[in-house]
Amino acid sequence: MLHMGLVVQKFGGTSVSDAQKIHRAARRAIRAKLDGHRVVMVVSAMGRTTDKLLSLANDVSSNPPKRELDMLLTTGEQVSIALMAMAIHDAGHEAISLTAAQLGLMTDSVHTKARIQRIERQRLERELELGRIVIVAGFQGIDQAGEITTLGRGASDTTGAALAAVLGAGACEIYTDVDGVYTADPRLVPDARKIDRISYDEMLEMASSGAGVMHSRAIEFGMRFNVPIHVRSSLTDAPGTMIMAETEGMETIAIRGVTLRENLAAVFLIGMPNQPGMVSTVFSEIAGHNIIVDDIIQNIYDSGRKANVGFVIDAEDAPVTKEVAERLAKEQGYEGVEIHESVSKVSAVGVGMRSHSGVAAKMFDALSGAKINIYTISTSEIVISCVVSREDGPRALAAMHEAFELAKSNGGGSEG
Ligand code: ASP
Ligand code: MG
């Protein structure tokens, strides 16, 4: 293991989108170096590069082979690591850029969404030993056969967290264009506040229920190897949000944040004969189309002879789901199928829910006060979600933010 003062600094696309920003990021790494740290940088492609490369691919081909997509998309990060190394040299310091292949960041062979399997440390440690700032291309990997892979959109975060874990870094710093994770999307809720500290579990729930701050797999790496992840602005020195293991102080606040997930559809299968195999048939057919289903509810009536089933899918999957459901309705004798194609899901997330009572009541009260109708409700240990109509989504979010007084708390507990 390397000594304690190792930091991993990951810079997202907006933080390296032009020469000036590259120099700014370089200065931050140099500063950490001069403070006595060993520094590993992970860099994303500049600005919207990855999107532009993807649209180029789609201009050339209606169905680009995934291997070639990975070949193409990884060039974005190769550009930015080289430029970053040049910027650091320009400032009179030692740096070296490394691709995943040079470093030995090994993945499985699932092109466009590969998973990291192993990271070699020799090359990294040798370069750090020489006093260099090591600049690693985010988002990419290499498989056993030497093929280039990518880890999924937004996955430079995951490269950063995985390197921090492997090298035993004290923290993984994620530099971005926002100054942290907020109690709600500030574009929708203007008095949303930056959260100081949030647990891995809460962050995972917030990410999956709509807060688009971080790649989920990065949070999972942080959690598994207990590496705190510090999400912060690349423009200031202000501390951002620390994603970390849960502490006792965190439970003093019931709700850490609220989220809105849009572009969903709610599906209701009405009056199904309640017989073994009915539900499994419909969900295995839907799964056969690679459609992800969430928030399944079933209830029975007519002395258990009939059932209603509801669930939520991405709106783009509604047409196929409709076809499947309507066909099965005929074949198997449901009374009806209802699909609401423009709904959203609002969620309240917090580990404090475990020890506070009345959280659900407060959420429903806030929605009713705003005259918002609820389609379905689902709960888990640290999340309560309601599906509402799309047009009500932003108002629902604001009403919940207000009811839980999130503008007042720092969302992190004060003790530490
Ligand atoms: N450049 C990649 C993307 O845009 C990876 C990343 O930025 O995290 O998805
Ligand atoms: Mg990102």
mmCIF file of C-alpha atoms in Angstrom, residues 8-10 40-43 105 116 119 136-139 151 155-167 169 171-174 218 221 227 229:
data_model
loop_
_atom_site.group_PDB
_atom_site.id
_atom_site.type_symbol
_atom_site.label_atom_id
_atom_site.label_comp_id
_atom_site.label_asym_id
_atom_site.label_seq_id
_atom_site.Cartn_x
_atom_site.Cartn_y
_atom_site.Cartn_z
ATOM 1 C CA VAL A 8 -7.451 10.695 -6.545
ATOM 2 C CA GLN A 9 -8.910 13.733 -8.311
ATOM 3 C CA LYS A 10 -11.466 13.104 -11.026
ATOM 4 C CA VAL A 40 -3.662 10.415 -9.473
ATOM 5 C CA MET A 41 -5.950 12.333 -11.810
ATOM 6 C CA VAL A 42 -8.821 10.741 -13.704
ATOM 7 C CA VAL A 43 -10.075 12.792 -16.607
ATOM 8 C CA LEU A 105 -7.377 -1.599 -15.903
ATOM 9 C CA ILE A 116 -13.984 -3.537 -13.871
ATOM 10 C CA ILE A 119 -6.553 -2.977 -11.686
ATOM 11 C CA VAL A 136 -5.598 8.184 -16.130
ATOM 12 C CA ALA A 137 -8.175 8.069 -18.915
ATOM 13 C CA GLY A 138 -11.599 7.668 -17.307
ATOM 14 C CA PHE A 139 -14.445 5.523 -18.620
ATOM 15 C CA LEU A 151 -17.734 1.265 -18.608
ATOM 16 C CA ALA A 155 -18.415 6.138 -15.755
ATOM 17 C CA SER A 156 -15.274 8.210 -15.323
ATOM 18 C CA ASP A 157 -16.588 8.597 -11.782
ATOM 19 C CA THR A 158 -16.337 4.844 -11.457
ATOM 20 C CA THR A 159 -12.752 4.821 -12.742
ATOM 21 C CA GLY A 160 -11.934 7.409 -10.077
ATOM 22 C CA ALA A 161 -13.598 5.533 -7.234
ATOM 23 C CA ALA A 162 -12.082 2.201 -8.309
ATOM 24 C CA LEU A 163 -8.570 3.657 -8.441
ATOM 25 C CA ALA A 164 -9.057 5.282 -5.045
ATOM 26 C CA ALA A 165 -10.149 1.913 -3.669
ATOM 27 C CA VAL A 166 -7.248 -0.034 -5.170
ATOM 28 C CA LEU A 167 -4.628 2.489 -4.099
ATOM 29 C CA ALA A 169 -6.568 6.686 -1.153
ATOM 30 C CA ALA A 171 -10.757 9.999 -0.546
ATOM 31 C CA CYS A 172 -11.847 10.254 -4.140
ATOM 32 C CA GLU A 173 -12.473 13.859 -5.131
ATOM 33 C CA ILE A 174 -14.988 14.349 -7.935
ATOM 34 C CA ALA A 218 -18.809 4.753 -8.348
ATOM 35 C CA PHE A 221 -17.074 1.117 -5.118
ATOM 36 C CA VAL A 227 -13.555 5.302 0.381
ATOM 37 C CA ILE A 229 -16.287 10.388 -2.244
#
